[in-house]
CSV table of C-alpha atoms in Angstrom, one decimal:
chain,number,residue,atom,x,y,z
A,12,MET,CA,55.7,40.8,102.2
A,13,ARG,CA,54.3,41.1,98.9
A,14,ALA,CA,52.7,44.8,99.8
A,15,ILE,CA,56.1,45.6,101.4
A,16,ARG,CA,57.6,44.7,98.3
A,17,ARG,CA,54.9,46.3,95.7
A,18,LEU,CA,55.3,49.5,98.1
A,19,LEU,CA,59.3,49.3,98.0
A,20,ILE,CA,58.8,49.0,93.7
A,21,ALA,CA,56.4,52.0,93.8
A,22,ALA,CA,58.8,54.3,95.9
A,23,ILE,CA,61.7,53.2,93.4
A,24,ILE,CA,59.9,54.0,90.5
A,25,LEU,CA,58.7,57.5,91.7
A,26,ALA,CA,62.2,58.2,92.8
A,27,ALA,CA,63.1,57.1,89.1
A,28,LEU,CA,60.5,59.4,87.6
A,29,PHE,CA,61.7,62.6,90.3
A,30,MET,CA,65.1,61.9,89.4
A,31,GLY,CA,64.6,62.0,85.6
A,32,ALA,CA,62.2,65.1,85.9
A,33,ASP,CA,65.1,67.0,88.0
A,34,ARG,CA,68.0,66.1,85.4
A,35,ALA,CA,65.5,66.9,82.8
A,36,ALA,CA,65.0,70.5,84.5
A,37,VAL,CA,68.9,70.9,85.1
A,38,TYR,CA,69.5,70.4,81.2
A,39,PHE,CA,66.9,72.8,80.3
A,40,ALA,CA,68.4,75.4,82.8
A,41,GLU,CA,71.9,74.9,81.8
A,42,SER,CA,70.9,75.3,77.8
A,43,GLN,CA,69.2,78.3,78.7
A,44,VAL,CA,71.6,80.1,80.9
A,45,ALA,CA,74.4,79.0,78.1
A,46,ASP,CA,72.2,80.7,75.8
A,47,LYS,CA,71.9,83.9,77.4
A,48,ILE,CA,75.5,84.0,78.2
A,49,ARG,CA,76.4,83.9,74.7
A,50,SER,CA,73.9,86.2,73.5
A,51,SER,CA,74.6,88.9,76.4
A,52,GLN,CA,78.3,89.0,75.8
A,53,GLY,CA,78.3,88.8,71.9
A,54,LEU,CA,80.2,85.2,71.9
A,55,SER,CA,80.5,83.2,68.6
A,56,GLY,CA,80.1,80.1,70.6
A,57,THR,CA,78.0,78.9,73.4
A,58,PRO,CA,79.7,78.2,77.1
A,59,ASP,CA,79.6,75.1,78.6
A,60,VAL,CA,77.1,75.5,81.9
A,61,SER,CA,77.1,72.9,84.3
A,62,ILE,CA,74.4,73.7,87.5
A,63,LYS,CA,75.8,71.6,90.6
A,64,GLY,CA,73.8,69.9,93.5
A,65,PHE,CA,70.8,67.4,93.9
A,66,PRO,CA,68.0,67.7,93.7
A,67,PHE,CA,67.8,70.9,91.7
A,68,LEU,CA,64.1,71.5,91.6
A,69,THR,CA,64.3,72.3,95.8
A,70,GLN,CA,67.2,74.4,94.7
A,71,VAL,CA,64.9,76.2,92.0
A,72,ALA,CA,61.8,76.6,94.6
A,73,SER,CA,64.3,78.2,97.1
A,74,SER,CA,65.7,80.7,94.1
A,75,GLN,CA,69.4,79.8,95.4
A,76,LEU,CA,71.7,77.2,93.4
A,77,ASP,CA,74.4,75.6,95.1
A,78,GLU,CA,77.2,75.9,92.7
A,79,VAL,CA,77.4,76.8,88.6
A,80,GLU,CA,80.3,76.2,86.8
A,81,ILE,CA,81.0,78.3,83.5
A,82,LYS,CA,83.4,77.3,80.8
A,83,LEU,CA,84.5,79.2,77.7
A,84,ASP,CA,86.9,78.0,75.4
A,85,GLY,CA,86.3,80.6,72.7
A,86,GLY,CA,87.0,84.0,73.8
A,87,VAL,CA,85.4,87.1,75.8
A,88,THR,CA,85.8,90.6,74.6
A,89,ALA,CA,87.4,92.9,77.6
A,90,GLY,CA,88.5,96.3,77.7
A,91,THR,CA,91.6,98.1,77.9
A,92,GLY,CA,91.1,101.6,77.7
A,93,ASP,CA,90.5,102.8,74.5
A,94,ARG,CA,90.8,99.6,72.7
A,95,SER,CA,89.7,95.8,73.3
A,96,ILE,CA,91.3,92.4,74.0
A,97,THR,CA,90.3,88.8,73.6
A,98,VAL,CA,90.4,86.9,76.9
A,99,SER,CA,90.6,83.5,76.1
A,100,GLY,CA,90.0,80.1,78.0
A,101,PHE,CA,87.5,81.9,80.5
A,102,ASP,CA,86.7,79.2,83.5
A,103,ALA,CA,84.5,80.0,86.4
A,104,THR,CA,83.0,78.7,89.6
A,105,LEU,CA,79.9,80.3,91.1
A,106,HIS,CA,79.0,79.4,94.9
A,107,ASP,CA,75.4,80.3,96.4
A,108,VAL,CA,74.0,81.8,93.3
A,109,ARG,CA,70.8,84.0,94.6
A,110,VAL,CA,68.3,84.4,91.8
A,111,ASP,CA,65.7,86.9,92.1
A,112,SER,CA,62.0,86.4,92.1
A,113,SER,CA,61.3,87.3,88.4
A,114,TYR,CA,64.5,85.0,87.5
A,115,THR,CA,65.9,88.1,85.5
A,116,SER,CA,69.0,88.7,87.6
A,117,ALA,CA,71.3,86.7,89.6
A,118,THR,CA,74.1,87.2,92.6
A,119,ALA,CA,76.8,84.6,93.3
A,120,GLY,CA,78.0,84.9,97.1
A,121,ARG,CA,81.5,84.1,95.7
A,122,ALA,CA,83.6,83.2,92.7
A,123,SER,CA,86.7,82.0,91.6
A,124,GLY,CA,88.0,81.3,88.1
A,125,THR,CA,91.0,81.3,85.7
A,126,ALA,CA,91.4,83.5,82.4
A,127,HIS,CA,94.0,83.3,79.6
A,128,LEU,CA,95.5,85.9,77.5
A,129,THR,CA,97.8,85.2,74.6
A,130,TYR,CA,100.8,87.0,74.0
A,131,GLU,CA,99.6,88.1,70.9
A,132,GLU,CA,96.6,90.1,72.8
A,133,LEU,CA,99.0,91.5,75.4
A,134,THR,CA,100.8,93.1,72.6
A,135,LYS,CA,97.8,94.4,71.3
A,136,ALA,CA,97.3,95.8,74.9
A,137,THR,CA,100.4,97.8,74.5
A,138,GLY,CA,99.0,100.1,71.9
A,139,ASP,CA,101.9,100.4,70.4
A,140,PRO,CA,102.2,99.0,66.7
A,141,ASP,CA,106.1,98.6,66.8
A,142,ALA,CA,106.2,96.6,70.4
A,143,THR,CA,105.7,93.1,70.9
A,144,VAL,CA,105.4,90.9,73.9
A,145,GLY,CA,106.4,87.6,74.3
A,146,TYR,CA,107.6,84.7,77.1
A,147,GLY,CA,110.5,85.7,78.6
A,148,GLY,CA,111.9,82.6,80.4
A,149,LYS,CA,112.4,82.1,84.5
A,150,ASP,CA,114.0,84.5,86.7
A,151,THR,CA,116.6,83.3,89.5
A,152,THR,CA,113.9,82.6,91.7
A,153,GLY,CA,112.2,80.1,89.3
A,154,GLY,CA,109.3,82.5,88.4
A,155,ASN,CA,108.3,83.5,84.7
A,156,GLN,CA,108.9,86.5,83.0
A,157,VAL,CA,107.6,87.9,79.7
A,158,LYS,CA,109.9,89.7,77.1
A,159,VAL,CA,108.8,93.2,75.5
A,160,SER,CA,110.5,94.2,72.6
A,161,GLY,CA,110.1,97.9,71.1
A,162,LYS,CA,111.9,100.5,68.6
A,163,VAL,CA,113.3,103.3,70.3
A,164,THR,CA,114.7,106.7,68.5
A,165,VAL,CA,117.6,108.6,71.0
A,166,MET,CA,119.4,111.5,69.6
A,167,GLY,CA,118.2,110.4,66.0
A,168,GLN,CA,119.2,107.1,66.2
A,169,THR,CA,116.5,104.0,65.8
A,170,SER,CA,117.5,100.7,67.8
A,171,GLN,CA,115.4,97.7,68.7
A,172,GLN,CA,115.4,97.2,72.1
A,173,SER,CA,114.1,94.5,74.4
A,174,VAL,CA,113.8,93.8,78.0
A,175,VAL,CA,112.7,90.9,80.3
A,176,SER,CA,109.8,92.2,82.6
A,177,THR,CA,107.4,91.3,85.3
A,178,VAL,CA,103.8,91.0,85.2
A,179,THR,CA,101.9,91.8,88.2
A,180,VAL,CA,97.9,92.5,89.1
A,181,VAL,CA,97.5,96.2,90.7
A,182,ASN,CA,94.0,97.2,92.4
A,183,GLY,CA,92.1,94.1,91.2
A,184,ASP,CA,91.6,95.1,87.9
A,185,THR,CA,94.7,96.2,86.3
A,186,VAL,CA,97.7,93.9,84.4
A,187,ARG,CA,101.0,95.8,84.8
A,188,VAL,CA,104.2,95.2,83.1
A,189,ARG,CA,107.5,96.6,84.2
A,190,ALA,CA,111.1,96.1,83.1
A,191,ASN,CA,113.2,94.6,85.5
A,192,GLU,CA,116.3,95.8,84.5
A,193,VAL,CA,117.1,98.3,81.4
A,194,PRO,CA,120.4,98.7,79.5
A,195,ALA,CA,121.0,102.2,79.7
A,196,GLN,CA,124.5,101.7,78.0
A,197,GLY,CA,125.5,105.4,79.2
A,198,ILE,CA,123.2,107.0,76.9
A,199,PRO,CA,121.1,110.0,78.3
A,200,GLY,CA,117.7,109.5,78.0
A,201,LEU,CA,117.7,106.0,76.8
A,202,GLU,CA,116.7,104.3,79.6
A,203,ARG,CA,113.3,106.7,79.8
A,204,LYS,CA,112.6,106.1,76.0
A,205,ILE,CA,113.2,102.4,76.5
A,206,ARG,CA,110.7,102.0,79.8
A,207,GLU,CA,108.1,104.5,77.7
A,208,LYS,CA,107.9,101.4,75.3
A,209,THR,CA,108.1,98.4,77.6
A,210,ASP,CA,106.3,99.9,80.7
A,211,PHE,CA,102.6,99.6,80.6
A,212,ASP,CA,99.7,99.3,82.7
A,213,ARG,CA,96.3,97.9,81.0
A,214,LYS,CA,92.9,98.2,82.9
A,215,ILE,CA,90.6,95.2,82.5
A,216,THR,CA,87.1,96.3,82.1
A,217,GLY,CA,83.7,94.5,81.1
A,218,LEU,CA,83.5,91.6,84.0
A,219,PRO,CA,81.2,91.2,86.2
A,220,ARG,CA,80.9,93.5,88.8
A,221,GLY,CA,82.4,91.7,91.9
A,222,ILE,CA,85.1,89.8,90.1
A,223,LYS,CA,88.7,91.0,90.6
A,224,LEU,CA,92.0,89.8,89.4
A,225,ASP,CA,94.1,88.1,91.6
A,226,THR,CA,97.2,87.1,90.7
A,227,VAL,CA,98.9,86.7,87.4
A,228,VAL,CA,101.4,84.0,86.0
A,229,ALA,CA,103.4,84.1,82.9
A,230,THR,CA,103.5,81.0,80.7
A,231,PRO,CA,105.5,79.8,77.1
A,232,ASN,CA,101.9,80.0,75.6
A,233,GLY,CA,100.6,83.4,77.5
A,234,ILE,CA,99.6,84.8,80.8
A,235,ASP,CA,97.1,83.0,83.2
A,236,ILE,CA,95.2,85.3,85.4
A,237,THR,CA,93.1,84.0,88.5
A,238,LEU,CA,89.8,85.5,89.5
A,239,THR,CA,88.2,85.8,92.7
A,240,GLY,CA,85.0,87.7,93.7
A,241,THR,CA,82.3,88.0,96.4
A,242,ASP,CA,78.4,89.4,95.8
A,243,VAL,CA,79.1,88.9,92.1
A,244,ASN,CA,76.3,90.6,89.9
A,245,LEU,CA,75.9,88.3,87.2
A,246,THR,CA,73.6,90.6,85.0
A,247,GLY,CA,76.0,93.6,85.5
């Protein structure tokens, strides 16, 4: 019985040492990945990276990680044509991450996440210095809307016009804002002029290849975008 007890104690000690080494390797890897993301994206802060699954060392040996979570509380600069905006609150979960033999690139089998865009940044995306975008409240079905305002000049008269608009995602990479209804007020050309100010599409660029915009929801603090992807190139 004493010999069995010693064997059990030895097994527990070895298991504890393995777990300690495994956890230390995870923490080191998470730190390295976070630093690489920060430098490659030019971020002012360091993202929070969490590598899931146990044991980690066997995942490394097989060059495949079960799940990786990435959170960015600061902001990521994304392109919208000839200008850039800051996407904040980026949160992504990557599944089945395959790492190449040189550990210089990685691809996630699938990914999901969310990103937040403030109304200040959405206003910047309009490209119009006189336009503003804010929360427009709920429609009759309970859906959230945005409110777009801008200066319109018709027949020599300039006025401030505001419309309630719906925001959607098209083609997996573009945020579209469209006025639900425009008060033409019987003035020829007024609706067209208003829509020139309030209706716009903005393609979001700079995301990893394979990531797509899925859905968008307007909230009192901005718009929340759901992200999805398959075969996501994490180095592109």
